[in-house]
Tab-separated table of C-alpha atoms in Angstrom:
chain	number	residue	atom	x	y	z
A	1	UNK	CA	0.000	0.000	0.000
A	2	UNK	CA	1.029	3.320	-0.836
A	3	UNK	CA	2.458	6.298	1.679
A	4	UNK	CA	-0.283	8.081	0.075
A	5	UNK	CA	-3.200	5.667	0.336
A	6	UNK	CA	-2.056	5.804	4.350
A	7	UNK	CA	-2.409	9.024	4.678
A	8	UNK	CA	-5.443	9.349	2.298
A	9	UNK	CA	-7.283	6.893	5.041
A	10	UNK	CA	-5.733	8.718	7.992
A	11	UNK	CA	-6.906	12.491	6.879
A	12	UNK	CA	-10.427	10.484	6.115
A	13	UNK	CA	-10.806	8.496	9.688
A	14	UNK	CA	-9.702	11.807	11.195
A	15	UNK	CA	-12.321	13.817	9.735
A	16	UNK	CA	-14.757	11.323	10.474
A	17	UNK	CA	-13.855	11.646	14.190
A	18	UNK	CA	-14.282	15.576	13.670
A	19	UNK	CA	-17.722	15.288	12.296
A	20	UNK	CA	-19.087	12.909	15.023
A	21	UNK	CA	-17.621	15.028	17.951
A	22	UNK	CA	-19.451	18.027	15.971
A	23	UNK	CA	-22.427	16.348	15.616
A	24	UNK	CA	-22.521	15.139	19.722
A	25	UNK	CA	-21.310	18.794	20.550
A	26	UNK	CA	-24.440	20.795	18.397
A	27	UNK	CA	-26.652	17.925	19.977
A	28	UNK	CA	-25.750	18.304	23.323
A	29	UNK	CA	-26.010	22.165	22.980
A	30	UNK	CA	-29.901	21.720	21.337
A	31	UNK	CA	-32.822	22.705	24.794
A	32	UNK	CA	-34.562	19.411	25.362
A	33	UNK	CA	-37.744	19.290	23.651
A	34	UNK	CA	-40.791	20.273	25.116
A	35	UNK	CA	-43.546	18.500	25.860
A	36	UNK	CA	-47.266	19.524	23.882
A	37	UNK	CA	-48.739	19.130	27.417
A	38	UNK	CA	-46.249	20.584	29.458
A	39	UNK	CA	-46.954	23.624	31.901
A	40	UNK	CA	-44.698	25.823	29.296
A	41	UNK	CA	-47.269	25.333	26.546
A	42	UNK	CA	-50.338	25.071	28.998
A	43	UNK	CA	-48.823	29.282	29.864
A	44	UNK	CA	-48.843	29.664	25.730
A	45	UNK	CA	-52.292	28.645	25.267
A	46	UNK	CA	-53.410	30.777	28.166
A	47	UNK	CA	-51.757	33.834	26.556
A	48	UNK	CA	-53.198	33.234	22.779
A	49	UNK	CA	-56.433	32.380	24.422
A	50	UNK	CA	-55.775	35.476	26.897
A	51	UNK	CA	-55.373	37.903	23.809
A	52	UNK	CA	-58.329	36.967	22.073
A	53	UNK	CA	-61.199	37.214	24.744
A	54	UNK	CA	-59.874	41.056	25.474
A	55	UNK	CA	-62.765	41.385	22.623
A	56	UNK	CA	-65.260	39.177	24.477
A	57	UNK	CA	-68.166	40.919	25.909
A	58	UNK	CA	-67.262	39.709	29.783
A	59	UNK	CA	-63.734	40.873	29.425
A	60	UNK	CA	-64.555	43.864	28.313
A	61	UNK	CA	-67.782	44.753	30.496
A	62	UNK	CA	-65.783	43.162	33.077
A	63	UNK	CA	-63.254	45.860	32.882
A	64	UNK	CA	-64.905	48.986	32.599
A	65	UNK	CA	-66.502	48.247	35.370
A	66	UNK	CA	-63.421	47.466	37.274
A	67	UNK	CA	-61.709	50.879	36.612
A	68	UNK	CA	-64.582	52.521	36.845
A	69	UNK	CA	-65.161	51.557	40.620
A	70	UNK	CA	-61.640	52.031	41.554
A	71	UNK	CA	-61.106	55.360	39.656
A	72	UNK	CA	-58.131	53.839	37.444
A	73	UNK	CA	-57.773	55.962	34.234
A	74	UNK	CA	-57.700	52.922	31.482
A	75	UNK	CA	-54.658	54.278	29.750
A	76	UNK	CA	-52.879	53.522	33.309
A	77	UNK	CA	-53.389	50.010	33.169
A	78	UNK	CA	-53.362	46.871	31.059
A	79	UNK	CA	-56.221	46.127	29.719
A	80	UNK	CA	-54.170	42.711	28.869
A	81	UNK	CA	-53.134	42.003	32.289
A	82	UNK	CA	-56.464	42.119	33.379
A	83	UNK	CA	-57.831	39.346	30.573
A	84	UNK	CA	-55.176	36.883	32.683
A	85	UNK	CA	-55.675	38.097	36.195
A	86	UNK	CA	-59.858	37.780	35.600
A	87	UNK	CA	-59.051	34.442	33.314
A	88	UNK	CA	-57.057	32.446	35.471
A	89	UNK	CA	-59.258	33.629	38.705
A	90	UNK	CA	-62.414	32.123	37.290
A	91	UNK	CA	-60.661	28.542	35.543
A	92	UNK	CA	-59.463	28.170	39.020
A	93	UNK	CA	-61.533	29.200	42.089
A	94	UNK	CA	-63.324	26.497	43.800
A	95	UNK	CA	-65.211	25.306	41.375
A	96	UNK	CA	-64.501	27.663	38.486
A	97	UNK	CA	-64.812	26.235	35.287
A	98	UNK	CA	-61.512	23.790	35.778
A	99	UNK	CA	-63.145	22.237	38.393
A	100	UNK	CA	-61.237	23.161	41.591
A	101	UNK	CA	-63.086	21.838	44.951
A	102	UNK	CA	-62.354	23.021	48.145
A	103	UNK	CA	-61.732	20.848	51.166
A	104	UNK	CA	-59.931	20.445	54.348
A	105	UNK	CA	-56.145	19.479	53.739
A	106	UNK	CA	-53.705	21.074	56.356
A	107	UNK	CA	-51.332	21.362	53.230
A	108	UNK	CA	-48.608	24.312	52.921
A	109	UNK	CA	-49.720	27.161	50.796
A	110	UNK	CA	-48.215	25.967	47.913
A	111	UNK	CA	-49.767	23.843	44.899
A	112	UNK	CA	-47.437	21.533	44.692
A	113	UNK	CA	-50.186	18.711	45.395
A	114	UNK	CA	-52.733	20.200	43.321
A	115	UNK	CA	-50.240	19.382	40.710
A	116	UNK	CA	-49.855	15.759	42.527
A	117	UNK	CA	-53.428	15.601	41.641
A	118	UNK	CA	-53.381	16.738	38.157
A	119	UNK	CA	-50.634	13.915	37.361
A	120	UNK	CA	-53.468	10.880	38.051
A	121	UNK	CA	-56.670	12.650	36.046
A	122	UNK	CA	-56.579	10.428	32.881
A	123	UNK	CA	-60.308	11.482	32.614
A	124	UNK	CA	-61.390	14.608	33.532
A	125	UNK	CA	-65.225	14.499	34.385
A	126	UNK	CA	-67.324	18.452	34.018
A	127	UNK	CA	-69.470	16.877	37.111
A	128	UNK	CA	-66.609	15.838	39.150
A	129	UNK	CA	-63.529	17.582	40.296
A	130	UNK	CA	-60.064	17.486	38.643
A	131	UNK	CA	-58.425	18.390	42.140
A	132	UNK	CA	-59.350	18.924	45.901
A	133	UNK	CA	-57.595	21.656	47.922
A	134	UNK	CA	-57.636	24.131	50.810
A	135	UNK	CA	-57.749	28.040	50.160
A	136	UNK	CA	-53.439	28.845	50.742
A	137	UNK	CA	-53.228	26.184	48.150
A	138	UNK	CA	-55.807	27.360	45.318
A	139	UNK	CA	-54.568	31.218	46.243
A	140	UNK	CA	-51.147	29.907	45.659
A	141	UNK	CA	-52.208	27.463	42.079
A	142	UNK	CA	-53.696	31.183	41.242
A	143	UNK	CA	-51.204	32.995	42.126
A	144	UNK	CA	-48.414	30.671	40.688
A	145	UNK	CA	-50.200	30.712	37.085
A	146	UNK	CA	-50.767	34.308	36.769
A	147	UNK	CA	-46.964	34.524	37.106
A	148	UNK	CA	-46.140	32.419	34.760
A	149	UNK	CA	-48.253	34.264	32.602
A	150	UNK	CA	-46.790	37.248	32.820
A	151	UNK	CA	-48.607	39.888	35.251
A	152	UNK	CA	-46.932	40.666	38.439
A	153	UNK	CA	-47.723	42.108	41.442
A	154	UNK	CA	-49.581	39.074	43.167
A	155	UNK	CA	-49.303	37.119	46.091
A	156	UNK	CA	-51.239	35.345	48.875
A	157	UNK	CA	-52.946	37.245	52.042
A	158	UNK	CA	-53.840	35.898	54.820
A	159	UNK	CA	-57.526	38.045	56.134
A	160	UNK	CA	-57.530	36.407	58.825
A	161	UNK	CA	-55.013	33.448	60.183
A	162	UNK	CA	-57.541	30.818	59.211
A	163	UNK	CA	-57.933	31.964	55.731
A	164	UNK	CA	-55.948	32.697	52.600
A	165	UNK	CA	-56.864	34.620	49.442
A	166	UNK	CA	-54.535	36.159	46.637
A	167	UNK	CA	-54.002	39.969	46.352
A	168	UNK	CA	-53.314	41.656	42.734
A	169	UNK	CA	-51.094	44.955	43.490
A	170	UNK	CA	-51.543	47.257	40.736
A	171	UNK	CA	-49.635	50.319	39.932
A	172	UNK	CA	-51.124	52.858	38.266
A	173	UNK	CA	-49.365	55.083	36.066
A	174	UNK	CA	-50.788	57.714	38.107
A	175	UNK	CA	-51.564	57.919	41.970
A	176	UNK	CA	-51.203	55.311	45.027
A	177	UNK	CA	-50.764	51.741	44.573
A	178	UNK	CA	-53.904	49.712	44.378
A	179	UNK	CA	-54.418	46.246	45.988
A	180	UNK	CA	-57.622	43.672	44.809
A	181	UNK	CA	-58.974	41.015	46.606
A	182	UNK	CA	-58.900	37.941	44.242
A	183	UNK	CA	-61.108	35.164	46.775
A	184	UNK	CA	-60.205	31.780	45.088
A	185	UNK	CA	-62.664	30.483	47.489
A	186	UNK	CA	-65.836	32.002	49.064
A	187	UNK	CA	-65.021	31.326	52.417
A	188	UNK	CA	-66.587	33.944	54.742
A	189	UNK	CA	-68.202	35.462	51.510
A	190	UNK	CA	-71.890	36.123	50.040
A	191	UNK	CA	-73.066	35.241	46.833
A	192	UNK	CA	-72.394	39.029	45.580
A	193	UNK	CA	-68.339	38.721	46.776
A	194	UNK	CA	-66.647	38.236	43.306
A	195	UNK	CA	-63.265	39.163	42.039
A	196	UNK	CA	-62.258	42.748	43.663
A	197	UNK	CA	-64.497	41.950	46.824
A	198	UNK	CA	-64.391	44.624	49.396
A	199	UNK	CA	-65.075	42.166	52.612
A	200	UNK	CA	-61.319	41.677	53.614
A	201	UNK	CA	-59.215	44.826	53.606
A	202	UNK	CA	-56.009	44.468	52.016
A	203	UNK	CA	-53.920	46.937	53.784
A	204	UNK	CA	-54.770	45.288	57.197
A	205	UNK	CA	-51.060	43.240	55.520
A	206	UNK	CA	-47.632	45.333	56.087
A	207	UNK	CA	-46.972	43.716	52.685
A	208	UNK	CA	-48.192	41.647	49.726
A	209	UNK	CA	-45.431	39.481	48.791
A	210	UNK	CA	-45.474	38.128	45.186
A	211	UNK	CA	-45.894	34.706	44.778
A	212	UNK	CA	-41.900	34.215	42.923
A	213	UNK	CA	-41.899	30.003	44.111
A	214	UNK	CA	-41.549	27.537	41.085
A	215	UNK	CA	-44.080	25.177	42.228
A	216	UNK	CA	-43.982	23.215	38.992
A	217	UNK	CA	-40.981	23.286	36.153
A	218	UNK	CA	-42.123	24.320	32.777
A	219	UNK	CA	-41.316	20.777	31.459
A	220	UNK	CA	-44.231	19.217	33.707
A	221	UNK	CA	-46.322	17.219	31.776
A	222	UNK	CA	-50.463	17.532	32.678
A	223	UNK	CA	-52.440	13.971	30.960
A	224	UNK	CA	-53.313	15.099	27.201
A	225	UNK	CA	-56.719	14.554	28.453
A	226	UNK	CA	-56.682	17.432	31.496
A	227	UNK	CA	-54.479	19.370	28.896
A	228	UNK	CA	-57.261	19.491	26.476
A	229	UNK	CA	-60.222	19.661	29.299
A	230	UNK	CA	-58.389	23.201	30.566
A	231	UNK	CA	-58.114	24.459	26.882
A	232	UNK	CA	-62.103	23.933	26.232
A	233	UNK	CA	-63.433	25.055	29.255
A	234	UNK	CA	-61.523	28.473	28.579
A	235	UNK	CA	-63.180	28.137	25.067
A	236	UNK	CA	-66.347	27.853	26.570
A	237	UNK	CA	-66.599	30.227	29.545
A	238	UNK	CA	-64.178	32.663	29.937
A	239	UNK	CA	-66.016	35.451	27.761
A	240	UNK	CA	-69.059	35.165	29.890
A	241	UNK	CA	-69.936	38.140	32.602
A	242	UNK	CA	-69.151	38.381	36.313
A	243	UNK	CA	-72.709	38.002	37.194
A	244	UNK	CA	-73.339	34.365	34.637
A	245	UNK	CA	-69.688	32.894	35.814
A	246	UNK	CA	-70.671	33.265	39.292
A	247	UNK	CA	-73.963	31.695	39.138
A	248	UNK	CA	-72.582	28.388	37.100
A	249	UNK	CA	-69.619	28.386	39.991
A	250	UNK	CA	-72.648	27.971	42.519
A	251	UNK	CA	-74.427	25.344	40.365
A	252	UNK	CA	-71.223	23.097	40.324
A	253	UNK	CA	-70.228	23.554	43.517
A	254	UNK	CA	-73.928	22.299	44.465
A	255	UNK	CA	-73.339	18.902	41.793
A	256	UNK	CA	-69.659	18.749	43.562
A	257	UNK	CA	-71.394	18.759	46.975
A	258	UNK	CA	-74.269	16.425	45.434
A	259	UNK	CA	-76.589	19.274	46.824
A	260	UNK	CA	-78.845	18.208	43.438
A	261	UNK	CA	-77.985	15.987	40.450
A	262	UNK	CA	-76.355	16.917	37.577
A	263	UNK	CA	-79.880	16.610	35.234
A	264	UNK	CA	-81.087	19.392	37.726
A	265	UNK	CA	-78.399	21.965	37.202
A	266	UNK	CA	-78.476	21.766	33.707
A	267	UNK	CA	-82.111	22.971	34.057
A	268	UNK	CA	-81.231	25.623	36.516
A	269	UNK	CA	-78.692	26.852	34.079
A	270	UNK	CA	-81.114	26.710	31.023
A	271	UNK	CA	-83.494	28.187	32.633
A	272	UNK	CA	-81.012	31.303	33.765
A	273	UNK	CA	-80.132	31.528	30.368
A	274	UNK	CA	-84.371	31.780	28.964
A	275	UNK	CA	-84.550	34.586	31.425
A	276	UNK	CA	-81.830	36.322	29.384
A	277	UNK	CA	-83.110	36.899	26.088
A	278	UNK	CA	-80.901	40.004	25.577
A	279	UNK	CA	-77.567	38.977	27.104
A	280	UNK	CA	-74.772	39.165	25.079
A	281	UNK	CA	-73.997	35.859	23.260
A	282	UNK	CA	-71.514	35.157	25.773
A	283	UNK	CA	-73.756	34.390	28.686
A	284	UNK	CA	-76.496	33.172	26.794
A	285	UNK	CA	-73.942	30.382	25.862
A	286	UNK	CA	-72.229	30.053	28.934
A	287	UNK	CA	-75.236	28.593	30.372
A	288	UNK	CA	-76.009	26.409	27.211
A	289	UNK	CA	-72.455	25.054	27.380
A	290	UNK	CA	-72.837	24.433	30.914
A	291	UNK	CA	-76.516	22.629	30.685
A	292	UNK	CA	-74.904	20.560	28.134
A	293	UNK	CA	-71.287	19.692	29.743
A	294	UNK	CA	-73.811	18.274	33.123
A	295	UNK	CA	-75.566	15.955	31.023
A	296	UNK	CA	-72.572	14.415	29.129
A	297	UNK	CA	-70.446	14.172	32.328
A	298	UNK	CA	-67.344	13.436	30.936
A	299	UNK	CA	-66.063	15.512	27.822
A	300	UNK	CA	-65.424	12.880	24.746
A	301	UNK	CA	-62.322	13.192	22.343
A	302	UNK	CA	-63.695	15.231	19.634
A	303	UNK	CA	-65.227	17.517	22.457
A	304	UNK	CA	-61.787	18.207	23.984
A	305	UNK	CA	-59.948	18.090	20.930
A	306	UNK	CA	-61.885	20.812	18.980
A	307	UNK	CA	-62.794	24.184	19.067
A	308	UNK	CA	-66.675	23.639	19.864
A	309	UNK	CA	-69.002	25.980	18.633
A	310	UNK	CA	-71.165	27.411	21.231
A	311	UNK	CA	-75.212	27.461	20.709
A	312	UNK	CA	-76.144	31.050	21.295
């Protein structure tokens, strides 16, 4: 064999050896993929989703009123920040539309079981709930999610030392800082104490922390299933009013508790909704969606998997 087939076979094996250390190197370097379900593209949907209901009727009712009762000039605060703060608080409050239930658990105020939870619900049910948990741990899931999504300024307060809610600080471009009551449960509170509640007094706490603690990484993976049950019921609900989302969080807290049957909820809520004949579209098919979700119990694929249309 030649000197120059040698070397021929050398400079060849050598650059071989280059290229696969290249290849392990740019591999190596390349973020691990994401899953579809994962709490980092659970925060993306929210956001889309976030940016189109700023048109819906609730969102923007919802609003007005809002900075109208607390005196905020609108061009001093986000319209957008409010979409998440008012989304997220009504997907999940005890029993908001992701089907939150409140119970008894001597748990830290954290989420991290409400997450626990999440992990085992292969089949989400619309007349059962997806996870139990006290108030410091919904006020923290709330909290913990808004984050995520991108508003600041909230954290948990304690009204009194048996009881948690979340606080939203908001800082107007103009004049003092504002704090709102955000009562992820109803716990000491009527049927008329909503988001921005006036029963607890904010300022009775030096300070409102924000809620900065990773409960979850991004990469956590919620069941496709749960994934897609979140998803719809934001498709479904969160463009209703104040007023229509807080009498459907009643009705399911009363099928949670087994206070009636499903059947007679879904007539409650149609029944609501007759009543209405000039709402705006929104509410009118808040309570249809809800009248039908009770009498199919659980959501099927296609239902989960697709952007339903809502009957008006």
């Amino acid at each position: 064999m030649s000197n120059g087939s040698v070397y021929s076979r050398r400079v060849s094996s050598v650059l071989l050896l280059l290229s696969m250390i290249m290849i392990a190197t740019v591999a190596r370097a390349q973020p691990t993929p994401v899953s579809d379900t994962s709490l980092h593209q659970l925060i993306l949907q929210i956001r889309a989703k976030a940016k189109i209901l700023e048109a819906s009727s609730g969102m923007r009712n919802g609003f007005q009123s809002f900075i109208a009762a607390r005196k905020i000039p609108p061009e001093s605060i986000r319209h957008s920040d409010y979409v998440v703060i008012r989304l997220l608080y009504e997907a999940s409050r005890e029993a908001g539309f992701w089907n939150m239930h409140w119970t008894i658990t001597n748990q830290e105020p954290n989420s991290d079981q409400i997450w626990k939870q999440w992990k085992a619900v292969k089949n989400p049910s619309f007349v059962s709930p997806t996870a139990s948990a006290e108030c410091d741990e919904l006020s923290a899931l709330y909290s913990f999610l808004v984050t995520r999504s991108g508003v600041q300024g909230v954290g948990l307060f304690w009204p009194t030392y048996n009881h948690t809610v979340a606080v939203w600080v908001v800082h107007p471009t103009k004049g003092a800082d504002i704090r709102i009551v955000v009562p992820t449960s109803q716990i000491f509170l009527e049927v008329t104490d909503s988001f921005d509640t006036r029963k607890f007094d904010p300022w009775h706490q030096k300070s409102i922390h924000e809620y900065t603690r990773r409960d979850v990484a991004d990469s956590y993976e919620l069941p496709q299933p749960l994934f897609d049950f979140f998803l719809h019921q934001i498709d479904r609900y969160a463009g209703a009013s104040d007023s229509t989302l807080q009498q459907l969080r009643y009705l399911r807290e009363g099928v949670f508790l087994k206070y009636w049957t499903p059947e007679q909820a879904a007539q409650d809520a149609l029944r609501r909704r007759d009543n209405l004949p000039n709402a705006p579209t929104e509410d009118r098919s808040a309570f249809w969606n809800f009248a039908q979700d009770m009498r199919a119990g659980n959501p099927s694929t296609s239902q989960t998997t697709s952007n339903l249309q809502s009957h008006p």
